[in-house]
Amino acid sequence: MSIRLAVFDCDGTLVDSQANICAAMERAFAALGLPAPPRPAIRAIVGLSLVEAMALLAPALPPATHVALADTYKAIFRGMREDGELDAEPLYDGLVAALDVLAADGWRFGVATGKSDRGLAHVLAMHGLADRFVTLQTADRHPSKPDPAMLRAAMARAGALPHMTAMIGDTTFDMAMARAAGVRAVGVTWGYHREEALWRAGADTIAHRCADLAGCVAA
């Protein structure tokens, strides 16, 4: 029997983490004496690996500064977690129920995220979701989205074929990654990129509520 695999993005798809990401990004730029990007710009790069995100946020700066910003961001975010400064990163309404419906229909789950291993593990443990996922792919071990490496690794780990796999995400990076990997691209509108941008990036279908996911992944 073929494995059906639903791979989820994390930030903006499973959890709403924008408050922490924006705060840490503003602190990182300030630590290097740089003006922080506006929050809409920060939200727009969520999902990319950090160096790639910094290059988009500050294209006039040299690559070495992008690396320094990424390293500073990671240190600041880790410090915020250790000091108990992180805001709650709530699951989106109806997400657990949607996972239950999909699991009952035989779907297995993975994650493909720009988060680190540590950051993803923290989020999944906080919400009691760690046991739900058979494969976890992060920026620690793969090129940034939209490179398809994370999806290819997820399918290999789960034993799933592209035509039986769906990528679920809120950004154009997720849709482009799905296209590059040859899997179904399912956009969601409760995250950080606009619906029309998801369509332009190659979404096969769009979910407006978590309750829509079961129909979208299998359509």
mmCIF file of C-alpha atoms in Angstrom:
data_model
loop_
_atom_site.group_PDB
_atom_site.id
_atom_site.type_symbol
_atom_site.label_atom_id
_atom_site.label_comp_id
_atom_site.label_asym_id
_atom_site.label_seq_id
_atom_site.Cartn_x
_atom_site.Cartn_y
_atom_site.Cartn_z
ATOM 1 C CA MET A 1 0.000 0.000 0.000
ATOM 2 C CA SER A 2 1.337 3.427 -0.934
ATOM 3 C CA ILE A 3 2.133 5.836 1.882
ATOM 4 C CA ARG A 4 0.217 9.113 1.855
ATOM 5 C CA LEU A 5 2.355 11.865 3.339
ATOM 6 C CA ALA A 6 1.239 15.372 4.348
ATOM 7 C CA VAL A 7 4.237 17.617 5.014
ATOM 8 C CA PHE A 8 3.573 20.805 6.957
ATOM 9 C CA ASP A 9 5.477 24.035 7.196
ATOM 10 C CA CYS A 10 5.701 25.198 10.831
ATOM 11 C CA ASP A 11 5.690 29.000 11.280
ATOM 12 C CA GLY A 12 2.500 30.439 9.834
ATOM 13 C CA THR A 13 1.032 26.997 9.125
ATOM 14 C CA LEU A 14 1.076 24.972 12.352
ATOM 15 C CA VAL A 15 1.731 27.826 14.781
ATOM 16 C CA ASP A 16 1.502 31.624 14.800
ATOM 17 C CA SER A 17 5.054 32.608 15.732
ATOM 18 C CA GLN A 18 5.281 36.042 14.158
ATOM 19 C CA ALA A 19 5.563 37.984 17.431
ATOM 20 C CA ASN A 20 8.711 36.146 18.517
ATOM 21 C CA ILE A 21 10.286 36.174 15.061
ATOM 22 C CA CYS A 22 9.733 39.902 14.627
ATOM 23 C CA ALA A 23 11.029 40.738 18.113
ATOM 24 C CA ALA A 24 14.172 38.639 17.696
ATOM 25 C CA MET A 25 14.823 40.065 14.233
ATOM 26 C CA GLU A 26 14.522 43.638 15.489
ATOM 27 C CA ARG A 27 16.959 42.879 18.310
ATOM 28 C CA ALA A 28 19.416 41.230 15.928
ATOM 29 C CA PHE A 29 19.556 44.268 13.654
ATOM 30 C CA ALA A 30 19.859 46.582 16.640
ATOM 31 C CA ALA A 31 22.716 44.510 18.074
ATOM 32 C CA LEU A 32 24.703 45.179 14.895
ATOM 33 C CA GLY A 33 23.798 48.872 14.879
ATOM 34 C CA LEU A 34 21.459 48.533 11.917
ATOM 35 C CA PRO A 35 17.910 49.835 11.433
ATOM 36 C CA ALA A 36 15.375 47.038 11.717
ATOM 37 C CA PRO A 37 13.215 46.192 8.704
ATOM 38 C CA PRO A 38 9.487 46.896 9.028
ATOM 39 C CA ARG A 39 7.445 44.043 10.420
ATOM 40 C CA PRO A 40 5.580 43.311 7.164
ATOM 41 C CA ALA A 41 8.962 42.725 5.523
ATOM 42 C CA ILE A 42 9.996 40.408 8.353
ATOM 43 C CA ARG A 43 6.790 38.400 8.083
ATOM 44 C CA ALA A 44 7.340 38.076 4.339
ATOM 45 C CA ILE A 45 10.639 36.157 4.783
ATOM 46 C CA VAL A 46 9.353 33.695 7.404
ATOM 47 C CA GLY A 47 10.078 30.197 6.152
ATOM 48 C CA LEU A 48 13.441 30.907 4.571
ATOM 49 C CA SER A 49 16.706 29.845 6.162
ATOM 50 C CA LEU A 50 18.246 32.695 8.101
ATOM 51 C CA VAL A 51 21.094 33.768 5.835
ATOM 52 C CA GLU A 52 18.762 33.851 2.832
ATOM 53 C CA ALA A 53 16.215 35.786 4.877
ATOM 54 C CA MET A 54 18.802 38.368 5.913
ATOM 55 C CA ALA A 55 19.897 38.798 2.301
ATOM 56 C CA LEU A 56 16.329 39.676 1.325
ATOM 57 C CA LEU A 57 15.822 41.976 4.302
ATOM 58 C CA ALA A 58 19.105 43.838 3.799
ATOM 59 C CA PRO A 59 20.187 43.350 0.156
ATOM 60 C CA ALA A 60 22.618 46.282 0.244
ATOM 61 C CA LEU A 61 24.730 44.681 2.981
ATOM 62 C CA PRO A 62 27.616 42.297 2.208
ATOM 63 C CA PRO A 63 27.213 38.508 2.599
ATOM 64 C CA ALA A 64 29.406 38.490 5.707
ATOM 65 C CA THR A 65 26.918 40.790 7.415
ATOM 66 C CA HIS A 66 24.031 38.522 6.441
ATOM 67 C CA VAL A 67 25.846 35.653 8.162
ATOM 68 C CA ALA A 68 26.525 37.824 11.220
ATOM 69 C CA LEU A 69 22.862 38.832 11.396
ATOM 70 C CA ALA A 70 21.784 35.199 11.149
ATOM 71 C CA ASP A 71 24.153 34.136 13.927
ATOM 72 C CA THR A 72 23.033 37.060 16.098
ATOM 73 C CA TYR A 73 19.365 36.227 15.510
ATOM 74 C CA LYS A 74 19.922 32.600 16.549
ATOM 75 C CA ALA A 75 21.724 33.660 19.737
ATOM 76 C CA ILE A 76 19.020 36.195 20.598
ATOM 77 C CA PHE A 77 16.177 33.765 19.961
ATOM 78 C CA ARG A 78 17.882 31.104 22.070
ATOM 79 C CA GLY A 79 18.376 33.636 24.862
ATOM 80 C CA MET A 80 14.732 34.687 24.701
ATOM 81 C CA ARG A 81 13.705 31.037 25.056
ATOM 82 C CA GLU A 82 16.075 30.390 27.962
ATOM 83 C CA ASP A 83 14.984 33.574 29.749
ATOM 84 C CA GLY A 84 11.288 32.824 29.340
ATOM 85 C CA GLU A 85 10.757 35.882 27.127
ATOM 86 C CA LEU A 86 9.088 34.124 24.222
ATOM 87 C CA ASP A 87 5.419 34.787 23.684
ATOM 88 C CA ALA A 88 3.159 31.797 23.272
ATOM 89 C CA GLU A 89 3.222 30.365 19.754
ATOM 90 C CA PRO A 90 -0.358 29.130 19.536
ATOM 91 C CA LEU A 91 -1.575 26.419 17.223
ATOM 92 C CA TYR A 92 -4.003 27.706 14.632
ATOM 93 C CA ASP A 93 -7.647 27.026 15.407
ATOM 94 C CA GLY A 94 -8.764 23.592 14.313
ATOM 95 C CA LEU A 95 -5.277 22.288 13.555
ATOM 96 C CA VAL A 96 -5.384 19.313 15.928
ATOM 97 C CA ALA A 97 -8.836 18.310 14.708
ATOM 98 C CA ALA A 98 -7.582 18.504 11.117
ATOM 99 C CA LEU A 99 -4.649 16.233 11.966
ATOM 100 C CA ASP A 100 -7.067 13.775 13.558
ATOM 101 C CA VAL A 101 -9.217 13.671 10.418
ATOM 102 C CA LEU A 102 -6.216 13.195 8.151
ATOM 103 C CA ALA A 103 -4.711 10.492 10.378
ATOM 104 C CA ALA A 104 -8.015 8.608 10.410
ATOM 105 C CA ASP A 105 -7.918 8.696 6.616
ATOM 106 C CA GLY A 106 -4.472 7.093 6.599
ATOM 107 C CA TRP A 107 -2.203 10.102 6.155
ATOM 108 C CA ARG A 108 1.217 10.260 7.793
ATOM 109 C CA PHE A 109 2.752 13.591 8.711
ATOM 110 C CA GLY A 110 6.053 15.392 8.282
ATOM 111 C CA VAL A 111 7.433 18.894 8.806
ATOM 112 C CA ALA A 112 9.633 20.918 6.453
ATOM 113 C CA THR A 113 10.632 24.196 8.072
ATOM 114 C CA GLY A 114 13.159 26.989 8.123
ATOM 115 C CA LYS A 115 13.358 26.519 11.891
ATOM 116 C CA SER A 116 16.307 24.810 13.536
ATOM 117 C CA ASP A 117 16.060 21.305 14.963
ATOM 118 C CA ARG A 118 16.001 22.813 18.453
ATOM 119 C CA GLY A 119 13.311 25.343 17.619
ATOM 120 C CA LEU A 120 11.048 22.823 15.949
ATOM 121 C CA ALA A 121 11.459 20.308 18.766
ATOM 122 C CA HIS A 122 10.512 23.003 21.279
ATOM 123 C CA VAL A 123 7.324 23.947 19.405
ATOM 124 C CA LEU A 124 6.170 20.359 18.887
ATOM 125 C CA ALA A 125 6.883 19.406 22.500
ATOM 126 C CA MET A 126 5.086 22.500 23.807
ATOM 127 C CA HIS A 127 1.926 21.483 21.956
ATOM 128 C CA GLY A 128 2.238 17.729 22.517
ATOM 129 C CA LEU A 129 2.607 17.040 18.811
ATOM 130 C CA ALA A 130 6.038 15.420 18.612
ATOM 131 C CA ASP A 131 4.683 11.892 18.240
ATOM 132 C CA ARG A 132 2.439 12.882 15.330
ATOM 133 C CA PHE A 133 5.235 13.301 12.801
ATOM 134 C CA VAL A 134 7.265 10.565 11.141
ATOM 135 C CA THR A 135 9.821 12.906 9.569
ATOM 136 C CA LEU A 136 11.164 16.313 10.621
ATOM 137 C CA GLN A 137 13.249 18.279 8.138
ATOM 138 C CA THR A 138 14.808 21.607 9.140
ATOM 139 C CA ALA A 139 17.191 24.315 7.985
ATOM 140 C CA ASP A 140 19.948 22.723 10.061
ATOM 141 C CA ARG A 141 20.387 19.945 7.496
ATOM 142 C CA HIS A 142 19.121 21.307 4.197
ATOM 143 C CA PRO A 143 19.354 24.243 1.807
ATOM 144 C CA SER A 144 16.744 26.950 2.206
ATOM 145 C CA LYS A 145 13.322 26.693 0.658
ATOM 146 C CA PRO A 146 12.385 26.630 -2.187
ATOM 147 C CA ASP A 147 15.105 24.038 -2.773
ATOM 148 C CA PRO A 148 13.267 20.672 -2.714
ATOM 149 C CA ALA A 149 15.844 18.907 -0.508
ATOM 150 C CA MET A 150 13.663 18.905 2.604
ATOM 151 C CA LEU A 151 10.697 17.402 0.779
ATOM 152 C CA ARG A 152 12.830 14.781 -0.918
ATOM 153 C CA ALA A 153 14.318 13.777 2.425
ATOM 154 C CA ALA A 154 10.859 13.663 4.027
ATOM 155 C CA MET A 155 9.552 11.371 1.302
ATOM 156 C CA ALA A 156 12.587 9.112 1.547
ATOM 157 C CA ARG A 157 12.240 8.891 5.317
ATOM 158 C CA ALA A 158 8.513 8.099 5.182
ATOM 159 C CA GLY A 159 8.675 5.853 2.119
ATOM 160 C CA ALA A 160 6.266 8.066 0.150
ATOM 161 C CA LEU A 161 6.195 8.846 -3.562
ATOM 162 C CA PRO A 162 5.708 12.390 -4.919
ATOM 163 C CA HIS A 163 2.241 11.728 -6.325
ATOM 164 C CA MET A 164 1.141 10.571 -2.856
ATOM 165 C CA THR A 165 2.651 13.564 -1.023
ATOM 166 C CA ALA A 166 1.252 17.024 -0.255
ATOM 167 C CA MET A 167 3.164 20.065 0.969
ATOM 168 C CA ILE A 168 1.045 22.345 3.165
ATOM 169 C CA GLY A 169 2.307 25.853 3.777
ATOM 170 C CA ASP A 170 1.495 29.532 4.025
ATOM 171 C CA THR A 171 4.260 30.981 1.842
ATOM 172 C CA THR A 172 5.283 31.191 -1.776
ATOM 173 C CA PHE A 173 8.493 29.414 -0.748
ATOM 174 C CA ASP A 174 6.436 26.370 0.263
ATOM 175 C CA MET A 175 4.517 26.359 -3.001
ATOM 176 C CA ALA A 176 7.700 26.674 -5.071
ATOM 177 C CA MET A 177 9.358 23.893 -3.074
ATOM 178 C CA ALA A 178 6.369 21.629 -3.664
ATOM 179 C CA ARG A 179 6.518 22.323 -7.384
ATOM 180 C CA ALA A 180 10.248 21.602 -7.477
ATOM 181 C CA ALA A 181 9.707 18.276 -5.695
ATOM 182 C CA GLY A 182 6.753 17.258 -7.852
ATOM 183 C CA VAL A 183 4.266 17.051 -4.969
ATOM 184 C CA ARG A 184 0.825 18.584 -4.419
ATOM 185 C CA ALA A 185 1.068 22.228 -3.311
ATOM 186 C CA VAL A 186 -1.546 23.173 -0.698
ATOM 187 C CA GLY A 187 -1.543 26.813 0.342
ATOM 188 C CA VAL A 188 -3.145 28.107 3.544
ATOM 189 C CA THR A 189 -4.451 31.631 4.055
ATOM 190 C CA TRP A 190 -4.051 31.932 7.828
ATOM 191 C CA GLY A 191 -0.278 32.549 7.626
ATOM 192 C CA TYR A 192 2.015 35.284 6.344
ATOM 193 C CA HIS A 193 1.684 35.408 2.536
ATOM 194 C CA ARG A 194 -1.344 36.584 0.617
ATOM 195 C CA GLU A 195 -3.632 34.177 -1.222
ATOM 196 C CA GLU A 196 -2.982 35.637 -4.654
ATOM 197 C CA ALA A 197 0.771 35.217 -4.141
ATOM 198 C CA LEU A 198 0.261 31.540 -3.272
ATOM 199 C CA TRP A 199 -1.671 30.977 -6.494
ATOM 200 C CA ARG A 200 1.033 32.720 -8.522
ATOM 201 C CA ALA A 201 3.698 30.558 -6.882
ATOM 202 C CA GLY A 202 1.984 27.392 -8.067
ATOM 203 C CA ALA A 203 -0.548 26.345 -5.434
ATOM 204 C CA ASP A 204 -2.772 23.499 -6.604
ATOM 205 C CA THR A 205 -5.412 24.417 -4.045
ATOM 206 C CA ILE A 206 -5.926 26.781 -1.106
ATOM 207 C CA ALA A 207 -7.271 26.029 2.383
ATOM 208 C CA HIS A 208 -8.992 28.906 4.160
ATOM 209 C CA ARG A 209 -9.594 26.976 7.389
ATOM 210 C CA CYS A 210 -7.848 24.027 9.007
ATOM 211 C CA ALA A 211 -11.075 22.098 8.485
ATOM 212 C CA ASP A 212 -10.501 22.424 4.714
ATOM 213 C CA LEU A 213 -7.202 20.532 4.764
ATOM 214 C CA ALA A 214 -8.581 17.009 4.402
ATOM 215 C CA GLY A 215 -10.329 17.921 1.181
ATOM 216 C CA CYS A 216 -7.395 19.914 -0.152
ATOM 217 C CA VAL A 217 -4.664 17.317 0.263
ATOM 218 C CA ALA A 218 -6.642 14.567 -1.404
ATOM 219 C CA ALA A 219 -8.380 16.537 -4.173
#
